[in-house]
PDB file of C-alpha atoms and ligand atoms in Angstrom:
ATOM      1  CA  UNK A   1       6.553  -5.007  18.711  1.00 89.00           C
ATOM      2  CA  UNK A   2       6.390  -2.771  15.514  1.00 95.00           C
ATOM      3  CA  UNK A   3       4.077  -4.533  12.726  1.00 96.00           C
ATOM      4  CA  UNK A   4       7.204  -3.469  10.273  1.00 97.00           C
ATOM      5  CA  UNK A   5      10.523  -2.395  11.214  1.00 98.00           C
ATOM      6  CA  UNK A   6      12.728  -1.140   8.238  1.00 98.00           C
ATOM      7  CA  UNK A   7      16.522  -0.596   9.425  1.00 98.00           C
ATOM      8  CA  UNK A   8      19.071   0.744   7.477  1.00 98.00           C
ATOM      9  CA  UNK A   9      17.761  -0.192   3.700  1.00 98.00           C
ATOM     10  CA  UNK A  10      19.536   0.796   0.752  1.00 97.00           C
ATOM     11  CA  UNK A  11      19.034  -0.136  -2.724  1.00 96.00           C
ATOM     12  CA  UNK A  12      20.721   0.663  -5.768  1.00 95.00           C
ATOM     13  CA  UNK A  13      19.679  -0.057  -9.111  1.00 93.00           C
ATOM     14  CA  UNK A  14      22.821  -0.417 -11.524  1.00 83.00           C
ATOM     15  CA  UNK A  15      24.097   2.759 -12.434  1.00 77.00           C
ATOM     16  CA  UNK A  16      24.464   5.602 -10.087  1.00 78.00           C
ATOM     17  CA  UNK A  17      22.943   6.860  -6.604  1.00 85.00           C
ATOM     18  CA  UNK A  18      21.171   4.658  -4.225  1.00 93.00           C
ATOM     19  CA  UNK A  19      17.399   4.935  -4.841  1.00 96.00           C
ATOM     20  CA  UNK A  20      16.983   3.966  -1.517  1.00 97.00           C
ATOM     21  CA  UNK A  21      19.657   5.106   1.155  1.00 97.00           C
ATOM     22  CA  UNK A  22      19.868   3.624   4.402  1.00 96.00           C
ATOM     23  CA  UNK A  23      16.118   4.434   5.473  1.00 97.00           C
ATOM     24  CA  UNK A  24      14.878   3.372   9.199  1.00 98.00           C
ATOM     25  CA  UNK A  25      11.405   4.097  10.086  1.00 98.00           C
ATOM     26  CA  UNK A  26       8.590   1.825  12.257  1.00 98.00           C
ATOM     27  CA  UNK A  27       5.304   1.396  11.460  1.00 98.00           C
ATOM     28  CA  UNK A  28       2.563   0.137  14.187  1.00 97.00           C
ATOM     29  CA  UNK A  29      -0.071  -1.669  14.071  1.00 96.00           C
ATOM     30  CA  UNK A  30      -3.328  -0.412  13.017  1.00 95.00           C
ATOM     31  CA  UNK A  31      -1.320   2.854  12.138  1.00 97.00           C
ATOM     32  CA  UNK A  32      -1.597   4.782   8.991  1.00 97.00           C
ATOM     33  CA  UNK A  33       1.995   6.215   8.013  1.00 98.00           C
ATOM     34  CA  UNK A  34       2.485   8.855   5.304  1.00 97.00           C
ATOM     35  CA  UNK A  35       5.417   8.740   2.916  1.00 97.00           C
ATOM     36  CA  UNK A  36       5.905  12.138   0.872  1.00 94.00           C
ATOM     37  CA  UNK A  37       8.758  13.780  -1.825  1.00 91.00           C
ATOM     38  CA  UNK A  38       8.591  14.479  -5.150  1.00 89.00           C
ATOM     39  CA  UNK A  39       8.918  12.048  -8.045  1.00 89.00           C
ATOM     40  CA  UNK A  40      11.460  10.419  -8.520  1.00 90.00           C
ATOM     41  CA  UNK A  41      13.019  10.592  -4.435  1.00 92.00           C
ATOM     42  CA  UNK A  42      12.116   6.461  -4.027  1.00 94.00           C
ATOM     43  CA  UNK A  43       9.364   5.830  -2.887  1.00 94.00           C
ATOM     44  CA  UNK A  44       8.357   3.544  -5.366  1.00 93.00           C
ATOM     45  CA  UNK A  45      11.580   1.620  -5.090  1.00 95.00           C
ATOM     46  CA  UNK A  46      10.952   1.715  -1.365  1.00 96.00           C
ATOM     47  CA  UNK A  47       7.326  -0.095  -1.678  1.00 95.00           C
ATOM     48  CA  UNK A  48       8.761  -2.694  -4.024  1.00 94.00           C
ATOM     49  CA  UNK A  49      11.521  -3.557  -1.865  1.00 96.00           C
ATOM     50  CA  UNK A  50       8.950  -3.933   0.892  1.00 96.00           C
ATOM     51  CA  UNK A  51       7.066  -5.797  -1.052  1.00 93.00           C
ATOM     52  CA  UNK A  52      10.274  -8.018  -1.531  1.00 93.00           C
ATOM     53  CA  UNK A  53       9.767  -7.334  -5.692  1.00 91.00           C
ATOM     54  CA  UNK A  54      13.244  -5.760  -5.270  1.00 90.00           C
ATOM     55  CA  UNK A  55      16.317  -7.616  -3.860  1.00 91.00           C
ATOM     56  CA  UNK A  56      18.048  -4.508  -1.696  1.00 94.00           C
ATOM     57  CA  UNK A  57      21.723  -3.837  -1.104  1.00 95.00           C
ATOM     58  CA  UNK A  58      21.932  -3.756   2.785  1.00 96.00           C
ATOM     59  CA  UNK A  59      19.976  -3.317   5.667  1.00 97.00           C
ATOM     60  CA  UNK A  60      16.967  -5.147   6.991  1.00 97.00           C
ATOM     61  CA  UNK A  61      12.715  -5.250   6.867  1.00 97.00           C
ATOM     62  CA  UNK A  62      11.398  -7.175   9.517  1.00 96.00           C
ATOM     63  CA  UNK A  63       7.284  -8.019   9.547  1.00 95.00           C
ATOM     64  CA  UNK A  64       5.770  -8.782  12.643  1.00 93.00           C
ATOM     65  CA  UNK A  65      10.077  -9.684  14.028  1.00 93.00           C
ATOM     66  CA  UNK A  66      10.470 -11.858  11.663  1.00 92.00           C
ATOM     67  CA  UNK A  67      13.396 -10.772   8.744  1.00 94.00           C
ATOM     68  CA  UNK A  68      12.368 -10.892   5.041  1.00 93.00           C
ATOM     69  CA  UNK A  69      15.113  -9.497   3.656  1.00 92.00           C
ATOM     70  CA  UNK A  70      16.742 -12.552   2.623  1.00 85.00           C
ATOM     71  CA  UNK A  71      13.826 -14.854   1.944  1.00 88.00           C
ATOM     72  CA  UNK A  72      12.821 -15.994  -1.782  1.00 87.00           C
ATOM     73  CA  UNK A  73      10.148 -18.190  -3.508  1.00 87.00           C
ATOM     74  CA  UNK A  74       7.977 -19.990  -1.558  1.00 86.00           C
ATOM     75  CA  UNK A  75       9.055 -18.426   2.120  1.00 88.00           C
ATOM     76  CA  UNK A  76       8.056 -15.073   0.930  1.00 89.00           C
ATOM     77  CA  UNK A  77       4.589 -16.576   1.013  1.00 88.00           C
ATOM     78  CA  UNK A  78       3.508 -14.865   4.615  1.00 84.00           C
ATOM     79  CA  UNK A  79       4.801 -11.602   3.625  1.00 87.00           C
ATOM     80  CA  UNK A  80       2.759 -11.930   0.318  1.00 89.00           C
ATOM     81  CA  UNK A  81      -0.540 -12.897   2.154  1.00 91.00           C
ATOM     82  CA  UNK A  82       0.502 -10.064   5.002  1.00 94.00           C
ATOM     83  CA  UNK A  83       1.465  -7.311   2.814  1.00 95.00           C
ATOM     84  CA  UNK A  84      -0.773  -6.127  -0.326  1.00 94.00           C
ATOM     85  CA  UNK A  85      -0.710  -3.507  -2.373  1.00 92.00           C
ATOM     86  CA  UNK A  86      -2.529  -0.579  -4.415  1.00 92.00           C
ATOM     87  CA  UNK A  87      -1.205   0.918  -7.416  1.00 88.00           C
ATOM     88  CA  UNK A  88      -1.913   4.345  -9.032  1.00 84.00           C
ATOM     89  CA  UNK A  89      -3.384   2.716 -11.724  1.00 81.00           C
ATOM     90  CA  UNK A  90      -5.576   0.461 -11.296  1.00 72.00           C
ATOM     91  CA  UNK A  91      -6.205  -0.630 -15.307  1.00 74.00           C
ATOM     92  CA  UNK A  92      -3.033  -2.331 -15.129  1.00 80.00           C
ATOM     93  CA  UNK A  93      -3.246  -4.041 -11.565  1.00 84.00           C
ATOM     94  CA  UNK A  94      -6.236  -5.738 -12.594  1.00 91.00           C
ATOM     95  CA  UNK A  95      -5.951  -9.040 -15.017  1.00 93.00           C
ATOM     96  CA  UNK A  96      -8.275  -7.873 -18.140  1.00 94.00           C
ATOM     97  CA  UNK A  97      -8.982 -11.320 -19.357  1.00 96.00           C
ATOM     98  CA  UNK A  98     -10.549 -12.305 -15.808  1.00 96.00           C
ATOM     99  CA  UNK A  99     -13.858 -11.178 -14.623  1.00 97.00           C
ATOM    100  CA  UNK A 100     -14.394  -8.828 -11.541  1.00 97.00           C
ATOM    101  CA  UNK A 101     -15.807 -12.003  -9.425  1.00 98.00           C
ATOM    102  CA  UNK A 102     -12.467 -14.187 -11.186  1.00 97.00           C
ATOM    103  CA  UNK A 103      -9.993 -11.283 -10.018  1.00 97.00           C
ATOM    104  CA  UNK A 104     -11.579 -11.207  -6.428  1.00 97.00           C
ATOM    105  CA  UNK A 105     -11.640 -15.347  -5.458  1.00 97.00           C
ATOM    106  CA  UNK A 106      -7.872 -15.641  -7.056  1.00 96.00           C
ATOM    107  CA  UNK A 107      -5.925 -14.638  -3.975  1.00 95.00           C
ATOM    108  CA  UNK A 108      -8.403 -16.436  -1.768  1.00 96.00           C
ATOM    109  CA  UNK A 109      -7.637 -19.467  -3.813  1.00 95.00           C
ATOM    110  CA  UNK A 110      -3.849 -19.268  -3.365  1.00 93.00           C
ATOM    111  CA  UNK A 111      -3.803 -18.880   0.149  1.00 94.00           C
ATOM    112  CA  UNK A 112      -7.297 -20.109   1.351  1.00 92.00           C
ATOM    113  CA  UNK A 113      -4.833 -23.535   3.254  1.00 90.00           C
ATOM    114  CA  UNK A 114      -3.303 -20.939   5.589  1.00 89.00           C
ATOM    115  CA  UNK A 115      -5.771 -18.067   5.735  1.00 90.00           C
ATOM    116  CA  UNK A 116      -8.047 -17.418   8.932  1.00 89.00           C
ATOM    117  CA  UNK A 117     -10.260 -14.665   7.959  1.00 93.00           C
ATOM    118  CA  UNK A 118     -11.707 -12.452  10.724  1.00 94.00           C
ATOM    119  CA  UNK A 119     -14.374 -10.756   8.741  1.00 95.00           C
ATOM    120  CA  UNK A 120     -15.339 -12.237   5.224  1.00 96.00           C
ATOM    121  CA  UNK A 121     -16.811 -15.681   5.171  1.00 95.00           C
ATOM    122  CA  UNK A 122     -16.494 -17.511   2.666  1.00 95.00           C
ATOM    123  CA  UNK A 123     -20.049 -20.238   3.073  1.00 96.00           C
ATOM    124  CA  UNK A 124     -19.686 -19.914  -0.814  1.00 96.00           C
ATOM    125  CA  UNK A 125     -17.074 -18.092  -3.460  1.00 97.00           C
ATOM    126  CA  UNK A 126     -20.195 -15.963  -4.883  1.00 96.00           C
ATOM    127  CA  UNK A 127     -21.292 -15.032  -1.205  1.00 97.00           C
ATOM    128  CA  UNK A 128     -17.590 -14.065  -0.358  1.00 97.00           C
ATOM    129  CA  UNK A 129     -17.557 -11.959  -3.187  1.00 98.00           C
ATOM    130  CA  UNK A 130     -20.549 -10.203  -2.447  1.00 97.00           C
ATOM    131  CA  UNK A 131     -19.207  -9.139   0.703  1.00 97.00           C
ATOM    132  CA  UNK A 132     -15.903  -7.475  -0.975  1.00 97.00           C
ATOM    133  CA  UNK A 133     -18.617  -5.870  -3.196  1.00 98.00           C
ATOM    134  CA  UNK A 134     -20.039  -4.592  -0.712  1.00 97.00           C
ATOM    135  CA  UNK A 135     -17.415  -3.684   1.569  1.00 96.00           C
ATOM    136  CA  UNK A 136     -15.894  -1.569  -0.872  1.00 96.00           C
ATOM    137  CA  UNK A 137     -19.501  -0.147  -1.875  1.00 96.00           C
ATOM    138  CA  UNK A 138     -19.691  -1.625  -5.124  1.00 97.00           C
ATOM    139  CA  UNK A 139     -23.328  -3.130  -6.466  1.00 97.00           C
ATOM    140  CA  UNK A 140     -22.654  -7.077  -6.415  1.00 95.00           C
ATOM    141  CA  UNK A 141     -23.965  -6.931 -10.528  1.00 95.00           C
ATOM    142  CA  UNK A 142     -20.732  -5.613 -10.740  1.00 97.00           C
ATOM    143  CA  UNK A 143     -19.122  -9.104 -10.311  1.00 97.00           C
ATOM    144  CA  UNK A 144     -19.578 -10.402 -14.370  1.00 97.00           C
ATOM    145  CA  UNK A 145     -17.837  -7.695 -15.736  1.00 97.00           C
ATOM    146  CA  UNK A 146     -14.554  -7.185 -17.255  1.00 96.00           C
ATOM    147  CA  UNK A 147     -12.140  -4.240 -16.176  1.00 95.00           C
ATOM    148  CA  UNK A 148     -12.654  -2.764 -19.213  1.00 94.00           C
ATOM    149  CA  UNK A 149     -16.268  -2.507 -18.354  1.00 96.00           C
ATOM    150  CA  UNK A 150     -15.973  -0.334 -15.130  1.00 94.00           C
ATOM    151  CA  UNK A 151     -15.044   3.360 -14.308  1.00 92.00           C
ATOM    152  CA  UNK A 152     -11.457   4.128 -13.002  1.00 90.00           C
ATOM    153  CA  UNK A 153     -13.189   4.548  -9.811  1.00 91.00           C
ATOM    154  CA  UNK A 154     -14.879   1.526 -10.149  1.00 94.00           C
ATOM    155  CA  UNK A 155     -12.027  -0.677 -10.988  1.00 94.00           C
ATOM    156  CA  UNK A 156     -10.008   1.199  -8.321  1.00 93.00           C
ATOM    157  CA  UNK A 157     -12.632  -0.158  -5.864  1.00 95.00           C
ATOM    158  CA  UNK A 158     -12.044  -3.587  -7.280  1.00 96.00           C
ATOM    159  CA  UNK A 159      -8.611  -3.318  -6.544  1.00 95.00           C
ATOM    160  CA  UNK A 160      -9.078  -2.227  -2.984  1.00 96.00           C
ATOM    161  CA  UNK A 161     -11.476  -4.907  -2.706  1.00 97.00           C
ATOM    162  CA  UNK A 162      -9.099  -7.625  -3.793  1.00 96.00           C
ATOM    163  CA  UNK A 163      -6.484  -6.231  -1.747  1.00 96.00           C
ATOM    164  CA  UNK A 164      -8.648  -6.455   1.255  1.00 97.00           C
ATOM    165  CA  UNK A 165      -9.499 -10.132   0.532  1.00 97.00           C
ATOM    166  CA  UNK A 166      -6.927 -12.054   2.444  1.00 96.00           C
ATOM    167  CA  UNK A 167      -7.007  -9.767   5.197  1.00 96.00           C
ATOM    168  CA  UNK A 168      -3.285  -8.435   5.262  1.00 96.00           C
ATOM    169  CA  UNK A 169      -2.098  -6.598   8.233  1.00 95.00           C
ATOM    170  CA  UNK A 170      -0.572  -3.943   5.803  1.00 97.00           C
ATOM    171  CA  UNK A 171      -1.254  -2.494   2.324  1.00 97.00           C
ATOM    172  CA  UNK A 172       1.039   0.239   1.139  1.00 97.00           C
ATOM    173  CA  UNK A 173      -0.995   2.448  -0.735  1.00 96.00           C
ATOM    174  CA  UNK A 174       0.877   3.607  -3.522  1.00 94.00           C
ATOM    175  CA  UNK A 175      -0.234   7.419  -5.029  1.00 92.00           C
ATOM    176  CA  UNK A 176      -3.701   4.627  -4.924  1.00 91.00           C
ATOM    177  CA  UNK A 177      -5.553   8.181  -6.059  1.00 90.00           C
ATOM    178  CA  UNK A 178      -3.700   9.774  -8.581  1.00 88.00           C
ATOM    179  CA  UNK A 179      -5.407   8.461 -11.495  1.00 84.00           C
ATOM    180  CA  UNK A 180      -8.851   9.591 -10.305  1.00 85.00           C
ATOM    181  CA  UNK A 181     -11.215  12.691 -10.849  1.00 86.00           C
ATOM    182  CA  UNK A 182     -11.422  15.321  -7.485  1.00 86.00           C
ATOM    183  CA  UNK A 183     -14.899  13.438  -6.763  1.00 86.00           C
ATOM    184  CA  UNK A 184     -13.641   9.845  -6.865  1.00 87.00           C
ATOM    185  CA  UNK A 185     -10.688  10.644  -4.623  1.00 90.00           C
ATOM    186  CA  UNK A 186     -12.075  12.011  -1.833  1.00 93.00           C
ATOM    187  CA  UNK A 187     -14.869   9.312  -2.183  1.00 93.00           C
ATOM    188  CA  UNK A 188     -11.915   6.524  -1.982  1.00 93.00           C
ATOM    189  CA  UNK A 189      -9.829   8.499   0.534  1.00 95.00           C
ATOM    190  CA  UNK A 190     -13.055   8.082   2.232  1.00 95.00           C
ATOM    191  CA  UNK A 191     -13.747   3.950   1.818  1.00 96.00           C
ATOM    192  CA  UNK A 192      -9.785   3.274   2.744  1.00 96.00           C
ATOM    193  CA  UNK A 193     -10.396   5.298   6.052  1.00 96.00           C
ATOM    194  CA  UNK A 194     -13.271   3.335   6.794  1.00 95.00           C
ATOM    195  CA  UNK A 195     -12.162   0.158   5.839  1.00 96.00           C
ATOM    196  CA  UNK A 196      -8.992   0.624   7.989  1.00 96.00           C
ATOM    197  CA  UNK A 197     -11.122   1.030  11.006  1.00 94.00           C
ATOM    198  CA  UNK A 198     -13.354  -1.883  10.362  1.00 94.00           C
ATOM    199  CA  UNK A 199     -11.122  -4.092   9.414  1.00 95.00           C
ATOM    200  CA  UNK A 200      -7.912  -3.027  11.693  1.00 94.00           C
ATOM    201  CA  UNK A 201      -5.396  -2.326   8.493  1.00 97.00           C
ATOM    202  CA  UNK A 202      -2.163  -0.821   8.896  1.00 98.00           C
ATOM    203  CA  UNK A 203      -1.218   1.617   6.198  1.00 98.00           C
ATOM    204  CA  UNK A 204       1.682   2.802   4.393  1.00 98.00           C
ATOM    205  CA  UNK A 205       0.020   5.465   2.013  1.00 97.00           C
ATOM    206  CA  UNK A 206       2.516   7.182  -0.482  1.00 96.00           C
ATOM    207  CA  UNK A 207       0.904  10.006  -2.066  1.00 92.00           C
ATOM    208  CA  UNK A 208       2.032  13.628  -3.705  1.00 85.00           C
ATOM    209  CA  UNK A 209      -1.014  15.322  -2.795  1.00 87.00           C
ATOM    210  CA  UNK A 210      -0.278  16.749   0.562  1.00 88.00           C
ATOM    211  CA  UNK A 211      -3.600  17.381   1.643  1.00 89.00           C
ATOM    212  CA  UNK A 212      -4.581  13.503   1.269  1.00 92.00           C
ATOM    213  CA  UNK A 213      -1.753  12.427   3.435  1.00 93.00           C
ATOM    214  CA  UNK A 214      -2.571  14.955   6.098  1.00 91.00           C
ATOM    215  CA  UNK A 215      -6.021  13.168   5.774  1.00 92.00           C
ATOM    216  CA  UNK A 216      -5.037   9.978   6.010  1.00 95.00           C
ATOM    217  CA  UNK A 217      -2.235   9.738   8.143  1.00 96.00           C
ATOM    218  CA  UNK A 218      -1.437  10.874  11.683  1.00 96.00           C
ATOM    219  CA  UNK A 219       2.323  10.658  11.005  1.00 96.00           C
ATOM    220  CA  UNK A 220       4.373  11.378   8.095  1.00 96.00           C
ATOM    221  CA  UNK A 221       8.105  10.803   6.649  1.00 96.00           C
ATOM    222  CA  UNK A 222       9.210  12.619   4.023  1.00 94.00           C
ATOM    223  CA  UNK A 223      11.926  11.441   1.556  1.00 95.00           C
ATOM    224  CA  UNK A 224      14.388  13.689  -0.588  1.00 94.00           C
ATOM    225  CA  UNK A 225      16.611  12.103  -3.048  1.00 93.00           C
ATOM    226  CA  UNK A 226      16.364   8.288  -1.866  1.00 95.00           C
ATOM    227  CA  UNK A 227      16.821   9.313   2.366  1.00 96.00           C
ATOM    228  CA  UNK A 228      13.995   9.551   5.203  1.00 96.00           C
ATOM    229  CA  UNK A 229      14.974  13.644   5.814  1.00 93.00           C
ATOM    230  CA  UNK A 230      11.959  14.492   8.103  1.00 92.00           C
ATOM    231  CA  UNK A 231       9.544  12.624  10.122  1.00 93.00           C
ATOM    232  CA  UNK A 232       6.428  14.538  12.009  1.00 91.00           C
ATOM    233  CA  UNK A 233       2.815  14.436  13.430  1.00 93.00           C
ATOM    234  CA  UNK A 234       0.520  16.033  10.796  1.00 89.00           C
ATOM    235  CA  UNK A 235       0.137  18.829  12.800  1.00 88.00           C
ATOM    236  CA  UNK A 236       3.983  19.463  12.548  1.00 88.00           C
ATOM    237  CA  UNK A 237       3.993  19.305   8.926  1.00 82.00           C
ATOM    238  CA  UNK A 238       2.339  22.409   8.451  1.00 77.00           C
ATOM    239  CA  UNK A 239       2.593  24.600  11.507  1.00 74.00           C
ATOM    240  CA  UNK A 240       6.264  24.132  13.240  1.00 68.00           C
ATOM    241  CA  UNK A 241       9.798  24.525  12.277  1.00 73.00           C
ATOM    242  CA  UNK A 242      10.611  21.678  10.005  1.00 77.00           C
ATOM    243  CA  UNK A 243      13.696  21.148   7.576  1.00 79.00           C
ATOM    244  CA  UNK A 244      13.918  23.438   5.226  1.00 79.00           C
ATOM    245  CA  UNK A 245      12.766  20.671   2.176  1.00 80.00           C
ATOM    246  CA  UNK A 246       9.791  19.460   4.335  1.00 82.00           C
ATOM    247  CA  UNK A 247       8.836  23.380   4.395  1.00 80.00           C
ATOM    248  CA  UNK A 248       9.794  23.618   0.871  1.00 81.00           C
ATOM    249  CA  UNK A 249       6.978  20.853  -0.209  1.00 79.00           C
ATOM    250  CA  UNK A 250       4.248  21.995   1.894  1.00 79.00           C
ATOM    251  CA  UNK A 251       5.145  25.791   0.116  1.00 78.00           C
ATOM    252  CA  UNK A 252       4.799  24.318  -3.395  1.00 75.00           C
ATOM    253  CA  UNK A 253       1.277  22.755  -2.361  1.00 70.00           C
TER     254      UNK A 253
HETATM  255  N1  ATP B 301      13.856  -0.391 -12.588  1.00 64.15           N
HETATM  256  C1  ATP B 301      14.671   0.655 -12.444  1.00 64.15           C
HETATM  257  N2  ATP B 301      15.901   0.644 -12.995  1.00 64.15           N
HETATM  258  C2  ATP B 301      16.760   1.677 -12.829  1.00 64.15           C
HETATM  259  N3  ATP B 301      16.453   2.803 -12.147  1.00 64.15           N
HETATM  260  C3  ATP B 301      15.231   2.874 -11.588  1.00 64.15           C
HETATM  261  C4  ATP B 301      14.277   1.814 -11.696  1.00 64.15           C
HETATM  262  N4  ATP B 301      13.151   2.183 -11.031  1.00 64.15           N
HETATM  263  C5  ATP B 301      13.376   3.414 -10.516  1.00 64.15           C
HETATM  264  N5  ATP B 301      14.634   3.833 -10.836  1.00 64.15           N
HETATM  265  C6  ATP B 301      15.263   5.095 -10.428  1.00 64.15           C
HETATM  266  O1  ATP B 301      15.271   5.135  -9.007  1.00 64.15           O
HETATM  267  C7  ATP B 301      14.950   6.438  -8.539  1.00 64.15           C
HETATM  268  C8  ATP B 301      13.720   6.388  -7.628  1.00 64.15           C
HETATM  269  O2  ATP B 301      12.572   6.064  -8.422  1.00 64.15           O
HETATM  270  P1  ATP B 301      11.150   5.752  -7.780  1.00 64.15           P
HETATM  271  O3  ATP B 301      10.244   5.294  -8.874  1.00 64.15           O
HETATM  272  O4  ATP B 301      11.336   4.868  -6.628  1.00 64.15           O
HETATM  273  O5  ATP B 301      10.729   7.199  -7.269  1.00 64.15           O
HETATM  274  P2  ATP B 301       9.301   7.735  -6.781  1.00 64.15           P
HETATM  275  O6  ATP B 301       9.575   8.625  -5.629  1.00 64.15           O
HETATM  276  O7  ATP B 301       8.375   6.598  -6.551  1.00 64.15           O
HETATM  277  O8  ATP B 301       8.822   8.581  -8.027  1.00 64.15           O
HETATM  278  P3  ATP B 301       7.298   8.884  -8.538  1.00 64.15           P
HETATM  279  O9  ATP B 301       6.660   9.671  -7.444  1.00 64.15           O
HETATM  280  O10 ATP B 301       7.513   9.656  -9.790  1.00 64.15           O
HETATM  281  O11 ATP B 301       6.657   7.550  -8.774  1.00 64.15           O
HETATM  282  C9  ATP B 301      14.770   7.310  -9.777  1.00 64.15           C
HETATM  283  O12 ATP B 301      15.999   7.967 -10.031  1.00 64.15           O
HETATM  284  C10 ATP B 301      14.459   6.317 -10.864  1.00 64.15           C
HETATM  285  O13 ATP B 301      14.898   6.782 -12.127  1.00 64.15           O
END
């Protein structure tokens, strides 16, 4: 069984086109799926609906079989332990009143009742937190500082490392370099392929930059004005007959 299975979803915001039109794809298990088109095609509005931040229109998003489409409040709990995600920029995902250490033990401490982790312990909060440090290569002196202390790459890493912290099966990775410097990028692009192996994640990584989805992800889809137009290997994208959009993006790159 698929770890997501999106059928048909369409979502409209109030005026005008879908932003989302009837889009089917599958995503595996352990896989890392790409999701590419210019701004402003959905895939944004795609991520939130998976993310259930969106109520859609039609169709249905199934996690692990089971339907979330039409779940609310407290029964979207699994999805929010199983699904996390990482935002362009990572100054607003991250609380600036709370400390790096605070940002890190608050989703543990939501959902430690039902969470069985696989590969953090937790024999104390400042011991689990020295493991996210370190599993997103981050010194552990890191922990006592604010946001507003860090680097973008920095706090980027504390994002991914809070992400990471309740184990989901999938994070959707949302442009999760964009903000960053050529040097931090491919340094991150690096730590999310890494930590994808060790810990068995299942991406969905939504990115503009071409070259980092052909990096990251064995498979793509590509999106043009709210629909799935093209789907192909990596290899595909850039050497074989594709529609005439896909071959249009990979020309502007
Ligand atoms: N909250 C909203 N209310 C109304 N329209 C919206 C809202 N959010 C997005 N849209 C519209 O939906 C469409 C898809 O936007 P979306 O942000 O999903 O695209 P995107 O592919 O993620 O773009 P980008 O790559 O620039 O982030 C756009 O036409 C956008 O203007």
């Amino acid at each position: 069984m698929s770890l997501l299975t999106v059928n048909q979803l369409t979502k409209s915001y109030q005026q005008g086109q879908p932003a989302v039109h009837n889009m089917s794809f599958e995503l595996q298990r352990g896989e890392s799926l790409g999701l590419v088109g210019e701004s402003g095609c959905g895939k944004s509005t795609l991520a939130r609906c998976l993310l259930r931040l969106e109520d859609i229109d039609r169709g249905e998003i199934l996690l692990n079989g089971v339907h979330m489409e039409k779940l609310h409040g407290r029964k979207l709990r699994p999805l929010r332990r199983h699904i996390q995600i990482v935002l362009q920029n990572p100054a607003a995902a991250l609380n600036p009143k709370l400390t790096v250490r605070d940002s890190l033990v608050d989703p543990y401490e939501q959902f430690k009742q039902e969470l069985a982790l696989k590969h953090f312990t937790v024999p104390s909060l400042d011991r689990y937190v020295q493991q996210l440090l370190e599993a997103v290569e981050l010194p552990a002196s890191l922990g006592s500082r604010y946001p507003h202390e860090l680097s973008g790459g920095q706090r980027q890493r504390v994002t991914i490392a809070r992400a990471i912290s309740i184990e989901p099966e999938l994070m959707i990775l949302d442009e999760p370099t964009a903000s960053l410097d050529v040097l931090s990028q491919g340094a991150v692009l690096k730590l999310l392929s890494s930590l994808q192996e060790s810990l068995g994640l299942s991406y969905l990584f939504i990115s503009h930059d071409l070259a980092a989805v052909y990096q990251m992800c064995p498979r793509i889809l590509v999106m043009k004005d709210g629909r799935l137009i093209d789907q192909c290997s990596r290899e595909q994208l850039f050497h074989e007959e594709r529609h005439a959009y896909t071959k249009e993006l990979v020309s502007m790159y």
